[in-house]
CSV table of C-alpha atoms in Angstrom, one decimal:
chain,number,residue,atom,x,y,z
A,1,MET,CA,109.7,196.0,85.0
A,2,ALA,CA,108.9,192.6,83.3
A,3,ILE,CA,110.5,189.5,81.9
A,4,GLU,CA,109.2,188.0,78.7
A,5,HIS,CA,109.6,184.3,78.0
A,6,ASP,CA,108.2,182.0,75.2
A,7,TYR,CA,106.5,179.6,77.6
A,8,PHE,CA,105.4,181.9,80.4
A,9,GLY,CA,104.7,185.0,78.4
A,10,LEU,CA,105.1,188.4,80.1
A,11,LEU,CA,106.1,188.0,83.7
A,12,GLU,CA,105.4,191.3,85.4
A,13,SER,CA,107.0,192.0,88.8
A,14,GLY,CA,104.9,193.2,91.7
A,15,PRO,CA,105.6,196.5,93.6
A,16,ASP,CA,108.2,194.6,95.7
A,17,GLY,CA,110.1,193.3,92.6
A,18,SER,CA,108.8,189.7,93.0
A,19,ILE,CA,107.3,187.7,90.2
A,20,PHE,CA,104.6,185.1,90.3
A,21,TRP,CA,103.0,182.9,87.6
A,22,SER,CA,100.4,180.2,88.1
A,23,GLU,CA,98.5,177.8,85.9
A,24,SER,CA,96.5,174.6,86.3
A,25,ILE,CA,97.5,172.0,83.9
A,26,ASP,CA,96.1,168.6,83.0
A,27,PHE,CA,98.2,165.7,84.2
A,28,GLY,CA,96.6,162.3,83.5
A,29,ASP,CA,93.1,162.5,84.9
A,30,GLN,CA,93.9,165.2,87.4
A,31,ARG,CA,94.6,168.9,87.6
A,32,VAL,CA,98.0,170.1,88.9
A,33,THR,CA,98.6,173.7,90.0
A,34,VAL,CA,102.0,174.9,88.8
A,35,ASP,CA,103.4,178.1,90.4
A,36,LEU,CA,106.6,179.9,89.4
A,37,THR,CA,107.8,182.4,91.9
A,38,ALA,CA,110.8,184.5,92.9
A,39,PRO,CA,111.1,187.2,95.5
A,40,ASP,CA,113.2,189.4,93.1
A,41,GLN,CA,112.9,189.3,89.4
A,42,ASP,CA,116.6,190.4,89.1
A,43,ASP,CA,117.6,187.0,90.4
A,44,VAL,CA,115.7,185.1,87.6
A,45,SER,CA,117.8,184.3,84.6
A,46,PRO,CA,116.4,183.3,81.1
A,47,ALA,CA,118.1,180.0,81.7
A,48,ALA,CA,116.1,179.4,84.9
A,49,LEU,CA,112.9,180.1,83.0
A,50,ASP,CA,114.0,177.7,80.2
A,51,VAL,CA,114.6,175.0,82.8
A,52,ALA,CA,111.3,175.7,84.5
A,53,ALA,CA,109.4,175.4,81.2
A,54,ALA,CA,111.2,172.1,80.4
A,55,MET,CA,110.3,170.7,83.8
A,56,ILE,CA,106.7,171.6,83.3
A,57,SER,CA,106.7,170.1,79.8
A,58,SER,CA,108.3,166.8,81.1
A,59,LEU,CA,106.1,166.6,84.2
A,60,GLU,CA,105.3,162.9,83.5
A,61,GLN,CA,109.0,161.9,83.6
A,62,ILE,CA,109.6,164.1,86.6
A,63,ASP,CA,106.7,162.5,88.4
A,64,LEU,CA,108.0,159.0,87.7
A,65,GLN,CA,111.4,160.0,89.0
A,66,ALA,CA,109.9,161.5,92.2
A,67,ARG,CA,107.9,158.3,92.8
A,68,ASN,CA,111.0,156.1,92.2
A,69,ALA,CA,112.8,158.3,94.8
A,70,MET,CA,109.9,157.6,97.3
A,71,VAL,CA,110.2,153.9,96.6
A,72,SER,CA,113.9,153.9,97.3
A,73,GLU,CA,113.2,155.5,100.7
A,74,LEU,CA,111.1,152.5,101.8
A,75,ASP,CA,114.2,150.6,102.8
A,76,ASP,CA,114.7,153.1,105.6
A,77,ARG,CA,112.0,152.5,108.3
A,78,THR,CA,112.6,156.0,109.7
A,79,SER,CA,112.3,157.8,106.3
A,80,GLU,CA,109.6,160.4,106.0
A,81,VAL,CA,108.0,158.4,103.2
A,82,THR,CA,107.7,155.3,105.4
A,83,GLU,CA,106.4,157.4,108.3
A,84,TYR,CA,103.9,159.1,106.0
A,85,ILE,CA,102.5,155.8,104.8
A,86,LEU,CA,102.3,154.4,108.3
A,87,GLN,CA,100.5,157.5,109.4
A,88,GLN,CA,98.0,157.2,106.5
A,89,GLN,CA,97.4,153.5,107.4
A,90,GLU,CA,96.8,154.4,111.0
A,91,GLN,CA,94.5,157.2,110.3
A,92,LEU,CA,92.5,155.6,107.5
A,93,GLY,CA,92.5,152.0,108.6
A,94,GLU,CA,90.8,149.7,106.1
A,95,GLU,CA,89.4,152.8,104.3
A,96,ILE,CA,92.9,153.3,102.8
A,97,GLU,CA,91.9,150.8,100.1
A,98,ASP,CA,89.3,153.4,98.9
A,99,PHE,CA,92.2,155.7,97.9
A,100,LEU,CA,94.4,153.0,96.3
A,101,VAL,CA,94.2,152.7,92.5
A,102,ASP,CA,95.8,149.2,92.5
A,103,ILE,CA,96.0,146.7,95.2
A,104,SER,CA,99.1,144.5,94.7
A,105,GLY,CA,99.5,143.3,98.3
A,106,ASP,CA,102.4,145.7,99.0
A,107,VAL,CA,100.5,148.6,100.7
A,108,HIS,CA,103.6,150.8,100.7
A,109,ILE,CA,104.0,150.6,96.9
A,110,ASP,CA,100.2,150.9,96.4
A,111,VAL,CA,100.1,154.1,98.4
A,112,ILE,CA,103.0,155.6,96.4
A,113,ARG,CA,101.2,154.7,93.2
A,114,ALA,CA,97.9,156.3,94.5
A,115,LEU,CA,99.5,159.5,95.6
A,116,GLN,CA,98.1,162.5,93.7
A,117,LEU,CA,100.4,165.2,92.4
A,118,VAL,CA,98.7,168.3,93.8
A,119,SER,CA,101.1,171.0,92.9
A,120,MET,CA,104.5,172.0,91.5
A,121,THR,CA,106.2,175.1,92.8
A,122,ILE,CA,109.2,176.4,90.9
A,123,LEU,CA,111.5,178.7,92.9
A,124,ALA,CA,113.0,180.4,89.8
A,125,ASP,CA,115.6,182.3,91.8
A,126,GLU,CA,117.2,179.1,93.0
A,127,HIS,CA,118.5,178.0,89.6
A,128,GLY,CA,121.9,176.4,90.0
A,129,GLY,CA,121.8,176.9,93.8
A,130,SER,CA,121.9,174.4,96.7
A,131,ASP,CA,118.2,175.0,97.7
A,132,PRO,CA,115.4,173.3,95.9
A,133,PHE,CA,114.5,174.7,92.4
A,134,ALA,CA,111.2,172.9,92.3
A,135,VAL,CA,109.0,171.3,94.9
A,136,LEU,CA,106.3,168.6,94.0
A,137,GLU,CA,103.5,168.2,96.5
A,138,TYR,CA,101.8,164.8,96.8
A,139,ALA,CA,98.8,163.8,98.8
A,140,LEU,CA,96.9,160.5,99.2
A,141,ASP,CA,93.7,162.6,99.7
A,142,ARG,CA,93.6,165.9,97.9
A,143,ASP,CA,91.3,167.3,100.6
A,144,ALA,CA,93.8,166.5,103.4
A,145,THR,CA,96.4,169.1,102.4
A,146,ASP,CA,98.0,169.1,105.8
A,147,GLU,CA,99.3,165.6,105.2
A,148,VAL,CA,101.6,165.7,102.1
A,149,LEU,CA,104.9,164.5,100.9
A,150,LEU,CA,107.2,167.1,99.3
A,151,VAL,CA,109.8,166.1,96.7
A,152,ASN,CA,112.5,168.7,96.3
A,153,LEU,CA,114.3,168.9,92.9
A,154,THR,CA,117.5,170.6,91.9
A,155,SER,CA,117.6,172.8,88.8
A,156,ASP,CA,119.0,169.8,86.8
A,157,GLY,CA,115.9,167.8,87.7
A,158,ALA,CA,117.6,165.5,90.2
A,159,VAL,CA,115.7,164.5,93.4
A,160,GLN,CA,117.3,166.4,96.3
A,161,SER,CA,115.1,165.1,99.1
A,162,VAL,CA,111.7,163.8,100.1
A,163,THR,CA,110.1,165.3,103.1
A,164,SER,CA,106.7,165.4,104.8
A,165,ALA,CA,104.8,168.5,105.7
A,166,ASP,CA,102.5,167.4,108.5
C-alpha cells in the first residue's frame, strides 16, 4: 500500500507497514537531512503530511523559533542548553572560537548562533498528539554527532522542549 502526496510524492510502505522518506535540502550554506517516518502508514493522515510539508518549506522560520527557545533557556543555569554550552566550552577551550560565526562577547549567544542544523526528523504518526511531531538536531561541530541539542516541536510548530543527546 502507498500514500500519495503533492510534496512527498509516492510514499510506499515497507513490509512492516512503515513509511520512510528522506531528502537533503539546502539551508543557507549547509545541507540538512530531512526524514519523515512513521511505524504504520495507517496512522499517517493527509493533514499530517500537509503539516510536515509546510514545516519543511518554512524551515528558516522554524530554525529561528528553535534558536529563540534555546536563548530563553539560558536564564536557567541547569537547563540542557546551558549545560551543552558549558560542556562545549570545557571540551574545546579557546578552540571554540574556531566554530563561532560571530564573536559578540556573549559566548552563550555566539554558540547558539553557530550551531548547525544537522537534521529534521518528522514523526508523521504523532500529528496532534502529545509526543514530538518534529525533532531538529543541532551541533556545534557536524562531526561530533554525539554532542547535539534536540529541539522538539509539536504538530502546530510550537517548541515543546530542548534536550541534549550526549
